[in-house]
Amino acid sequence: MRIPALVLLASLCLVSGCNNDETPTDPSDPLPSSFTQIYSDTLTRGGSGFFSFFVPEQGTVAVLLVSLTNTGTTTLVNTPILMALGIPAGTGCAPLTVGGTSTMATPGLAAQLRTSIAAGTYCIRVSDAGALSGDTDFVIRFVYPNPPQFVTSPFTETFASNLTVGGTATRSFISNNQGALAITLTDLGGSSSLVATIGVGVVANDGTGCRFAMLIETTAGANPQISTPIDSGVYCVRIADAGRFTDTVSFSIRLAHP
Amino acid sequence: MPSRVSARLALLLSLVLVAGACNDDSPAAPSEPPPNSGGAPIVESFTGTLAQNGSTFYSFNVPQTGQVLLTLITLREDGTDSTALVSLGIGNPVGTGCNVLTGSVIAAGASPQVTTTQTPGVYCARLGDVGNLTAAATFHVNIARPR
């Protein structure tokens, strides 16, 4: 009776020996399951550019044209440009031919293009549809998958400090939900006639700071000076002396989030 | 006798187990299709001008697993054939460029300088000056890929 036991033991060893599929595989970096990327560059008059990215599985990509400014300035451009989702091909980006994958867009804080795509390599193509009067700097943010929604109640935060003559102050903030953002300059040195510029946008990744979707000159008041649709994400608000300060002044900005 | 019978049964059982283990019941992995099984490869021409210290890339689709061959056929500086070494590689389009996975520093010639096997996807061929060009150069790269 000892022989069968030995044979069984030997057989089990052989079984283990046959199990050679356990060879460790090379570790590889996991594919990102979500990302937020910033594409900033200069669009020449009549020109185009593109940015390639890979999505590991079916999902919704949200493309937001944040900012358009005359190259080398902070002057906002409100001329629509063409944004299209495509596939890298040749020396360019071949737009997809299915509906909902291209749009004429002006800057904002809510995605102008939102569409579901299968796994694969894609590109965002921006081009002048003929309306730009000169070279234009742009900032595009795209998020995959669709910006998450957090179950939070609307809330308000205050950005208050002092502003020197010719100075600026910037604050980053997070929008947890898609909805409406209201920005109110509630106080500027206790004056109702003093003017400052307020801008709201996204921090670019090229070291140029806050790139604005909207930029206004305003006095302080009780009602929102900026109201705009906004996606969830990270944004920035900046206040600056519009060139009329004679002394350091205090300010208070109220951000009412969706 | 009973013990000899049971020993034989155990031996038989063990051999069956061994055979079963070596002949796994899990489905066999599908065999890889032979490269370029869809017929003759398609050749795409990538032509243009390579700036001094610059780079340029061309994106293409690989619809099925197979060989991709890159051939820098001509490189001309100031209108004459150049023997300058340049980088040629295959990679993935990422951002505003081409992230090279496989490549080498080569001179123009008739034989493929970069040969790889790629799974289906979108790839790019990237040509770059590594400091050897004395002027902008016109070039012609052939990209042979599965049909």
Short mmCIF file of C-alpha atoms in Angstrom, two decimals:
data_model
loop_
_atom_site.label_atom_id
_atom_site.label_comp_id
_atom_site.label_asym_id
_atom_site.label_seq_id
_atom_site.Cartn_x
_atom_site.Cartn_y
_atom_site.Cartn_z
CA MET A 1 0.00 0.00 0.00
CA ARG A 2 3.01 2.21 0.21
CA ILE A 3 3.67 1.97 -3.52
CA PRO A 4 0.44 3.72 -4.58
CA ALA A 5 1.12 6.50 -2.13
CA LEU A 6 4.58 7.04 -3.58
CA VAL A 7 3.23 6.87 -7.12
CA LEU A 8 0.55 9.41 -6.23
CA LEU A 9 3.16 11.66 -4.66
CA ALA A 10 5.37 11.35 -7.73
CA SER A 11 2.39 12.04 -9.95
CA LEU A 12 1.51 15.14 -7.99
CA CYS A 13 5.08 16.34 -8.41
CA LEU A 14 4.79 15.71 -12.14
CA VAL A 15 1.52 17.60 -12.16
CA SER A 16 3.30 20.51 -10.60
CA GLY A 17 6.05 20.18 -13.15
CA CYS A 18 3.57 20.40 -16.00
CA ASN A 19 2.15 23.59 -14.64
CA ASN A 20 4.65 25.80 -16.38
CA ASP A 21 2.26 28.59 -17.24
CA GLU A 22 3.15 30.38 -14.06
CA THR A 23 6.18 32.04 -15.57
CA PRO A 24 5.97 35.61 -14.33
CA THR A 25 5.21 38.08 -17.02
CA ASP A 26 7.04 41.32 -17.36
CA PRO A 27 5.37 43.94 -15.25
CA SER A 28 3.99 46.74 -17.30
CA ASP A 29 2.62 50.11 -16.38
CA PRO A 30 -1.13 49.93 -15.99
CA LEU A 31 -3.05 51.99 -18.48
CA PRO A 32 -4.61 55.04 -16.94
CA SER A 33 -8.30 54.48 -16.41
CA SER A 34 -8.98 58.20 -16.35
CA PHE A 35 -7.12 61.37 -17.16
CA THR A 36 -7.37 65.10 -17.51
CA GLN A 37 -5.07 66.65 -20.07
CA ILE A 38 -4.39 70.19 -21.12
CA TYR A 39 -3.55 71.00 -24.71
CA SER A 40 -2.27 74.54 -25.17
CA ASP A 41 -0.64 75.90 -28.28
CA THR A 42 -0.92 78.59 -30.92
CA LEU A 43 -3.41 78.34 -33.76
CA THR A 44 -2.20 80.23 -36.79
CA ARG A 45 -4.67 82.06 -38.96
CA GLY A 46 -6.17 79.45 -41.29
CA GLY A 47 -4.15 76.73 -39.57
CA SER A 48 -4.80 73.67 -37.46
CA GLY A 49 -3.21 71.51 -34.82
CA PHE A 50 -3.89 68.26 -33.04
CA PHE A 51 -3.21 66.35 -29.85
CA SER A 52 -3.23 62.53 -29.63
CA PHE A 53 -4.34 60.39 -26.72
CA PHE A 54 -5.25 56.80 -25.94
CA VAL A 55 -8.32 55.54 -24.14
CA PRO A 56 -8.15 52.00 -22.71
CA GLU A 57 -11.85 51.23 -22.89
CA GLN A 58 -15.21 52.57 -24.02
CA GLY A 59 -16.08 55.82 -22.29
CA THR A 60 -17.11 59.41 -22.69
CA VAL A 61 -14.55 62.06 -23.44
CA ALA A 62 -15.39 65.66 -22.63
CA VAL A 63 -13.53 68.36 -24.54
CA LEU A 64 -13.52 71.90 -23.22
CA LEU A 65 -12.20 74.90 -25.10
CA VAL A 66 -11.19 77.03 -22.14
CA SER A 67 -9.44 79.98 -23.63
CA LEU A 68 -8.63 81.84 -26.81
CA THR A 69 -6.35 84.88 -26.68
CA ASN A 70 -4.48 86.92 -29.23
CA THR A 71 -0.99 85.45 -29.28
CA GLY A 72 1.29 87.02 -26.74
CA THR A 73 -1.48 88.98 -25.05
CA THR A 74 -4.26 88.36 -22.55
CA THR A 75 -6.87 89.82 -24.88
CA LEU A 76 -9.66 87.30 -25.14
CA VAL A 77 -10.89 86.18 -28.54
CA ASN A 78 -14.51 85.20 -28.85
CA THR A 79 -14.31 83.91 -32.40
CA PRO A 80 -15.46 80.30 -32.75
CA ILE A 81 -12.95 77.70 -33.85
CA LEU A 82 -13.61 74.17 -35.05
CA MET A 83 -12.92 71.35 -32.59
CA ALA A 84 -13.13 67.79 -33.85
CA LEU A 85 -12.39 64.36 -32.55
CA GLY A 86 -10.43 62.19 -34.95
CA ILE A 87 -7.80 59.51 -35.45
CA PRO A 88 -4.14 60.29 -36.10
CA ALA A 89 -3.51 59.65 -39.79
CA GLY A 90 -0.58 60.66 -41.90
CA THR A 91 0.78 63.98 -40.74
CA GLY A 92 -2.55 65.10 -39.33
CA CYS A 93 -5.71 64.12 -37.49
CA ALA A 94 -8.51 62.71 -39.63
CA PRO A 95 -11.85 63.80 -38.11
CA LEU A 96 -14.37 61.08 -37.32
CA THR A 97 -17.35 61.15 -39.62
CA VAL A 98 -20.01 60.19 -37.07
CA GLY A 99 -22.27 62.87 -35.69
CA GLY A 100 -21.51 64.69 -32.47
CA THR A 101 -17.75 64.50 -32.84
CA SER A 102 -17.11 68.04 -34.00
CA THR A 103 -18.36 71.47 -33.06
CA MET A 104 -17.72 75.16 -33.53
CA ALA A 105 -16.70 76.31 -30.10
CA THR A 106 -16.16 79.52 -28.18
CA PRO A 107 -14.42 79.50 -24.80
CA GLY A 108 -16.29 78.43 -21.71
CA LEU A 109 -16.09 76.30 -18.59
CA ALA A 110 -18.47 73.52 -19.68
CA ALA A 111 -17.45 70.98 -22.32
CA GLN A 112 -18.48 71.99 -25.82
CA LEU A 113 -17.87 68.46 -27.14
CA ARG A 114 -18.88 65.36 -25.25
CA THR A 115 -19.08 61.98 -26.91
CA SER A 116 -18.67 58.28 -26.24
CA ILE A 117 -15.73 56.54 -27.88
CA ALA A 118 -14.44 52.98 -28.03
CA ALA A 119 -10.97 51.98 -26.86
CA GLY A 120 -8.25 53.22 -29.15
CA THR A 121 -6.02 56.09 -30.16
CA TYR A 122 -7.70 59.39 -30.93
CA CYS A 123 -6.81 63.01 -31.49
CA ILE A 124 -8.40 66.37 -30.83
CA ARG A 125 -8.06 68.63 -33.84
CA VAL A 126 -8.51 72.39 -33.63
CA SER A 127 -8.66 74.53 -36.71
CA ASP A 128 -9.50 78.02 -37.80
CA ALA A 129 -12.69 77.96 -39.80
CA GLY A 130 -11.63 81.21 -41.46
CA ALA A 131 -12.80 83.66 -38.83
CA LEU A 132 -9.60 84.29 -36.88
CA SER A 133 -7.97 87.63 -37.57
CA GLY A 134 -4.51 86.53 -36.44
CA ASP A 135 -2.52 83.97 -34.54
CA THR A 136 -4.39 82.84 -31.44
CA ASP A 137 -3.27 81.01 -28.32
CA PHE A 138 -5.69 78.37 -27.13
CA VAL A 139 -6.14 76.12 -24.12
CA ILE A 140 -8.18 72.94 -24.37
CA ARG A 141 -8.86 70.59 -21.51
CA PHE A 142 -10.13 67.09 -22.13
CA VAL A 143 -11.28 64.65 -19.56
CA TYR A 144 -11.79 60.91 -19.88
CA PRO A 145 -14.07 59.46 -18.83
CA ASN A 146 -16.76 62.07 -18.38
CA PRO A 147 -16.07 64.35 -15.40
CA PRO A 148 -17.27 62.60 -12.26
CA GLN A 149 -20.20 64.00 -10.36
CA PHE A 150 -19.93 64.21 -6.61
CA VAL A 151 -23.01 64.24 -4.51
CA THR A 152 -22.53 67.51 -2.72
CA SER A 153 -24.81 70.39 -2.05
CA PRO A 154 -24.16 73.76 -3.61
CA PHE A 155 -21.82 75.76 -1.46
CA THR A 156 -20.18 79.17 -1.30
CA GLU A 157 -16.59 80.07 -0.60
CA THR A 158 -14.96 83.44 -0.17
CA PHE A 159 -11.68 84.64 -1.59
CA ALA A 160 -10.58 87.74 0.33
CA SER A 161 -7.25 89.49 0.63
CA ASN A 162 -5.48 92.74 -0.28
CA LEU A 163 -4.51 93.91 -3.71
CA THR A 164 -1.56 96.24 -4.30
CA VAL A 165 -1.31 98.86 -7.02
CA GLY A 166 -0.80 96.99 -10.28
CA GLY A 167 -1.09 93.71 -8.43
CA THR A 168 -2.96 90.48 -9.00
CA ALA A 169 -4.28 87.73 -6.76
CA THR A 170 -5.23 84.26 -7.92
CA ARG A 171 -7.09 81.42 -6.23
CA SER A 172 -7.66 77.88 -7.48
CA PHE A 173 -10.96 76.25 -6.70
CA ILE A 174 -12.70 72.96 -7.28
CA SER A 175 -16.12 72.58 -8.79
CA ASN A 176 -17.56 69.30 -7.55
CA ASN A 177 -20.55 69.27 -9.82
CA GLN A 178 -21.67 70.25 -13.24
CA GLY A 179 -23.96 73.26 -13.00
CA ALA A 180 -23.83 77.04 -12.73
CA LEU A 181 -21.02 79.02 -11.15
CA ALA A 182 -21.65 82.55 -9.88
CA ILE A 183 -18.78 84.90 -9.07
CA THR A 184 -19.46 88.09 -7.16
CA LEU A 185 -16.95 90.78 -6.31
CA THR A 186 -18.71 91.85 -3.14
CA ASP A 187 -16.17 94.35 -1.89
CA LEU A 188 -13.32 96.34 -3.38
CA GLY A 189 -11.81 98.74 -0.89
CA GLY A 190 -15.25 99.68 0.38
CA SER A 191 -15.80 101.61 -2.84
CA SER A 192 -18.64 101.30 -5.29
CA SER A 193 -16.75 103.02 -8.09
CA LEU A 194 -13.31 101.38 -7.96
CA VAL A 195 -12.75 98.98 -10.85
CA ALA A 196 -10.82 95.72 -11.00
CA THR A 197 -10.59 92.94 -13.58
CA ILE A 198 -11.84 89.49 -12.68
CA GLY A 199 -11.07 86.44 -14.74
CA VAL A 200 -12.00 82.79 -14.42
CA GLY A 201 -10.40 79.90 -16.25
CA VAL A 202 -8.06 76.94 -16.00
CA VAL A 203 -4.41 76.74 -15.02
CA ALA A 204 -2.43 75.78 -18.11
CA ASN A 205 0.48 73.37 -17.84
CA ASP A 206 2.89 75.64 -19.67
CA GLY A 207 3.71 77.89 -16.75
CA THR A 208 1.54 80.73 -17.98
CA GLY A 209 -0.78 80.54 -14.99
CA CYS A 210 -4.52 81.05 -15.09
CA ARG A 211 -5.83 81.10 -18.68
CA PHE A 212 -9.17 82.79 -18.86
CA ALA A 213 -12.44 81.80 -20.40
CA MET A 214 -13.96 85.04 -19.18
CA LEU A 215 -12.35 88.31 -18.16
CA ILE A 216 -14.31 91.40 -17.16
CA GLU A 217 -13.79 94.81 -15.61
CA THR A 218 -16.20 95.45 -12.81
CA THR A 219 -17.00 97.34 -9.65
CA ALA A 220 -18.07 95.58 -6.49
CA GLY A 221 -21.74 94.75 -6.05
CA ALA A 222 -24.24 92.40 -4.55
CA ASN A 223 -25.13 90.56 -7.73
CA PRO A 224 -22.88 88.11 -9.58
CA GLN A 225 -20.74 89.76 -12.20
CA ILE A 226 -19.97 86.39 -13.80
CA SER A 227 -22.46 83.54 -14.13
CA THR A 228 -21.52 80.61 -16.28
CA PRO A 229 -22.12 76.89 -16.78
CA ILE A 230 -19.25 74.84 -15.41
CA ASP A 231 -18.15 71.19 -15.39
CA SER A 232 -16.65 69.54 -12.37
CA GLY A 233 -12.91 70.08 -12.17
CA VAL A 234 -10.20 72.45 -11.03
CA TYR A 235 -10.37 76.11 -12.03
CA CYS A 236 -8.83 79.42 -11.12
CA VAL A 237 -10.13 82.91 -10.48
CA ARG A 238 -7.97 86.01 -10.60
CA ILE A 239 -8.49 89.60 -9.61
CA ALA A 240 -6.20 92.36 -10.82
CA ASP A 241 -5.81 96.10 -10.65
CA ALA A 242 -7.29 97.46 -13.86
CA GLY A 243 -4.81 100.34 -13.69
CA ARG A 244 -6.81 102.65 -11.50
CA PHE A 245 -5.61 101.80 -8.00
CA THR A 246 -3.77 104.49 -6.07
CA ASP A 247 -3.25 102.42 -2.97
CA THR A 248 -3.55 98.88 -1.70
CA VAL A 249 -7.17 97.86 -1.34
CA SER A 250 -8.96 94.95 0.24
CA PHE A 251 -11.27 92.79 -1.80
CA SER A 252 -13.72 89.97 -1.30
CA ILE A 253 -14.97 87.59 -3.96
CA ARG A 254 -17.79 85.13 -3.39
CA LEU A 255 -17.81 81.92 -5.40
CA ALA A 256 -21.17 80.16 -5.43
CA HIS A 257 -20.64 76.60 -6.65
CA PRO A 258 -23.20 74.25 -8.16
CA MET B 1 -4.05 -9.93 -4.31
CA PRO B 2 -6.32 -7.11 -3.29
CA SER B 3 -3.32 -4.99 -2.40
CA ARG B 4 -1.69 -5.66 -5.82
CA VAL B 5 -4.95 -4.77 -7.57
CA SER B 6 -5.32 -1.57 -5.64
CA ALA B 7 -1.69 -0.70 -6.33
CA ARG B 8 -2.26 -1.13 -10.08
CA LEU B 9 -5.45 0.90 -9.87
CA ALA B 10 -3.60 3.64 -8.04
CA LEU B 11 -0.83 3.59 -10.64
CA LEU B 12 -3.38 3.80 -13.44
CA LEU B 13 -5.17 6.62 -11.67
CA SER B 14 -1.92 8.48 -11.17
CA LEU B 15 -0.96 8.16 -14.82
CA VAL B 16 -4.40 9.44 -15.82
CA LEU B 17 -3.92 12.38 -13.49
CA VAL B 18 -0.53 13.10 -14.94
CA ALA B 19 -1.85 12.89 -18.46
CA GLY B 20 -4.78 15.09 -17.55
CA ALA B 21 -2.55 17.65 -15.94
CA CYS B 22 -0.26 17.83 -18.92
CA ASN B 23 -3.25 18.03 -21.24
CA ASP B 24 -4.95 20.95 -19.56
CA ASP B 25 -8.68 21.13 -20.05
CA SER B 26 -8.54 24.87 -20.43
CA PRO B 27 -9.00 25.95 -24.02
CA ALA B 28 -5.83 26.18 -25.97
CA ALA B 29 -4.64 29.66 -26.66
CA PRO B 30 -5.63 30.69 -30.14
CA SER B 31 -2.70 30.50 -32.42
CA GLU B 32 -1.31 33.80 -33.59
CA PRO B 33 -2.26 34.54 -37.15
CA PRO B 34 0.75 34.59 -39.37
CA PRO B 35 2.01 38.12 -39.95
CA ASN B 36 0.43 39.85 -42.88
CA SER B 37 -2.02 37.01 -43.36
CA GLY B 38 -4.37 39.44 -45.07
CA GLY B 39 -2.26 39.56 -48.19
CA ALA B 40 0.50 41.79 -49.42
CA PRO B 41 1.40 44.62 -47.08
CA ILE B 42 0.34 48.15 -47.80
CA VAL B 43 3.09 50.68 -48.30
CA GLU B 44 2.47 54.26 -47.25
CA SER B 45 4.80 57.04 -48.32
CA PHE B 46 5.91 59.53 -45.73
CA THR B 47 7.62 62.46 -47.41
CA GLY B 48 8.52 65.94 -46.32
CA THR B 49 11.29 68.15 -45.04
CA LEU B 50 13.21 67.45 -41.86
CA ALA B 51 14.42 70.62 -40.21
CA GLN B 52 17.89 70.81 -38.73
CA ASN B 53 17.62 69.51 -35.15
CA GLY B 54 13.94 68.89 -35.82
CA SER B 55 11.67 65.91 -36.04
CA THR B 56 8.51 64.92 -37.82
CA PHE B 57 6.09 62.02 -37.65
CA TYR B 58 3.43 60.20 -39.62
CA SER B 59 0.54 58.21 -38.14
CA PHE B 60 -0.83 55.01 -39.61
CA ASN B 61 -3.19 52.22 -38.71
CA VAL B 62 -2.20 48.59 -38.24
CA PRO B 63 -5.48 46.66 -38.69
CA GLN B 64 -4.06 43.24 -37.79
CA THR B 65 -0.97 41.82 -36.13
CA GLY B 66 1.95 41.79 -38.48
CA GLN B 67 5.28 43.18 -39.45
CA VAL B 68 5.87 46.88 -39.87
CA LEU B 69 8.91 47.90 -41.84
CA LEU B 70 10.26 51.41 -42.05
CA THR B 71 12.66 52.33 -44.82
CA LEU B 72 14.28 55.72 -45.15
CA ILE B 73 14.80 55.54 -48.88
CA THR B 74 16.14 58.98 -49.55
CA LEU B 75 17.54 61.85 -47.53
CA ARG B 76 18.71 64.88 -49.47
CA GLU B 77 20.46 67.96 -48.16
CA ASP B 78 20.74 70.92 -50.52
CA GLY B 79 19.46 68.73 -53.31
CA THR B 80 22.12 66.05 -52.98
CA ASP B 81 21.89 62.60 -51.38
CA SER B 82 22.97 62.70 -47.76
CA THR B 83 24.67 59.99 -45.75
CA ALA B 84 23.89 61.75 -42.49
CA LEU B 85 22.71 59.51 -39.68
CA VAL B 86 19.20 60.30 -38.47
CA SER B 87 16.85 58.61 -36.03
CA LEU B 88 13.98 56.53 -37.35
CA GLY B 89 11.49 54.81 -35.10
CA ILE B 90 8.00 53.51 -34.60
CA GLY B 91 5.84 54.53 -31.67
CA ASN B 92 2.49 55.78 -30.48
CA PRO B 93 0.99 59.19 -31.22
CA VAL B 94 0.91 60.94 -27.84
CA GLY B 95 0.10 64.59 -27.29
CA THR B 96 1.58 66.66 -30.06
CA GLY B 97 4.29 64.12 -30.89
CA CYS B 98 5.21 60.49 -31.44
CA ASN B 99 6.43 58.48 -28.47
CA VAL B 100 8.99 56.09 -30.00
CA LEU B 101 8.92 52.46 -28.86
CA THR B 102 11.50 51.01 -31.23
CA GLY B 103 14.01 52.82 -33.34
CA SER B 104 17.59 53.30 -34.32
CA VAL B 105 20.01 55.80 -35.80
CA ILE B 106 20.41 55.01 -39.45
CA ALA B 107 21.42 56.29 -42.87
CA ALA B 108 19.18 56.25 -45.91
CA GLY B 109 19.19 53.01 -47.88
CA ALA B 110 17.11 50.55 -49.81
CA SER B 111 16.64 47.98 -47.04
CA PRO B 112 14.27 48.42 -44.10
CA GLN B 113 16.11 49.99 -41.19
CA VAL B 114 13.38 49.37 -38.61
CA THR B 115 11.44 46.11 -38.49
CA THR B 116 8.92 45.27 -35.78
CA THR B 117 5.81 43.20 -35.28
CA GLN B 118 2.86 45.19 -34.06
CA THR B 119 -0.57 44.35 -32.75
CA PRO B 120 -3.59 46.23 -34.13
CA GLY B 121 -3.65 49.92 -33.31
CA VAL B 122 -2.59 53.35 -34.42
CA TYR B 123 1.16 53.90 -34.62
CA CYS B 124 3.49 56.57 -35.87
CA ALA B 125 6.80 56.65 -37.69
CA ARG B 126 9.14 59.34 -36.40
CA LEU B 127 12.13 60.77 -38.20
CA GLY B 128 14.49 63.04 -36.32
CA ASP B 129 17.80 64.83 -36.75
CA VAL B 130 20.29 63.79 -34.06
CA GLY B 131 22.62 66.68 -34.81
CA ASN B 132 24.11 65.49 -38.08
CA LEU B 133 22.14 67.54 -40.58
CA THR B 134 23.84 70.66 -41.85
CA ALA B 135 20.65 71.96 -43.45
CA ALA B 136 16.99 71.04 -43.74
CA ALA B 137 16.67 67.76 -45.63
CA THR B 138 13.95 66.36 -47.81
CA PHE B 139 13.15 62.72 -47.17
CA HIS B 140 11.10 59.75 -48.28
CA VAL B 141 10.19 57.01 -45.81
CA ASN B 142 8.27 53.94 -46.88
CA ILE B 143 6.02 52.40 -44.24
CA ALA B 144 5.06 48.81 -45.02
CA ARG B 145 2.32 47.54 -42.74
CA PRO B 146 -0.29 44.76 -42.67
CA ARG B 147 -3.26 45.22 -44.93
#
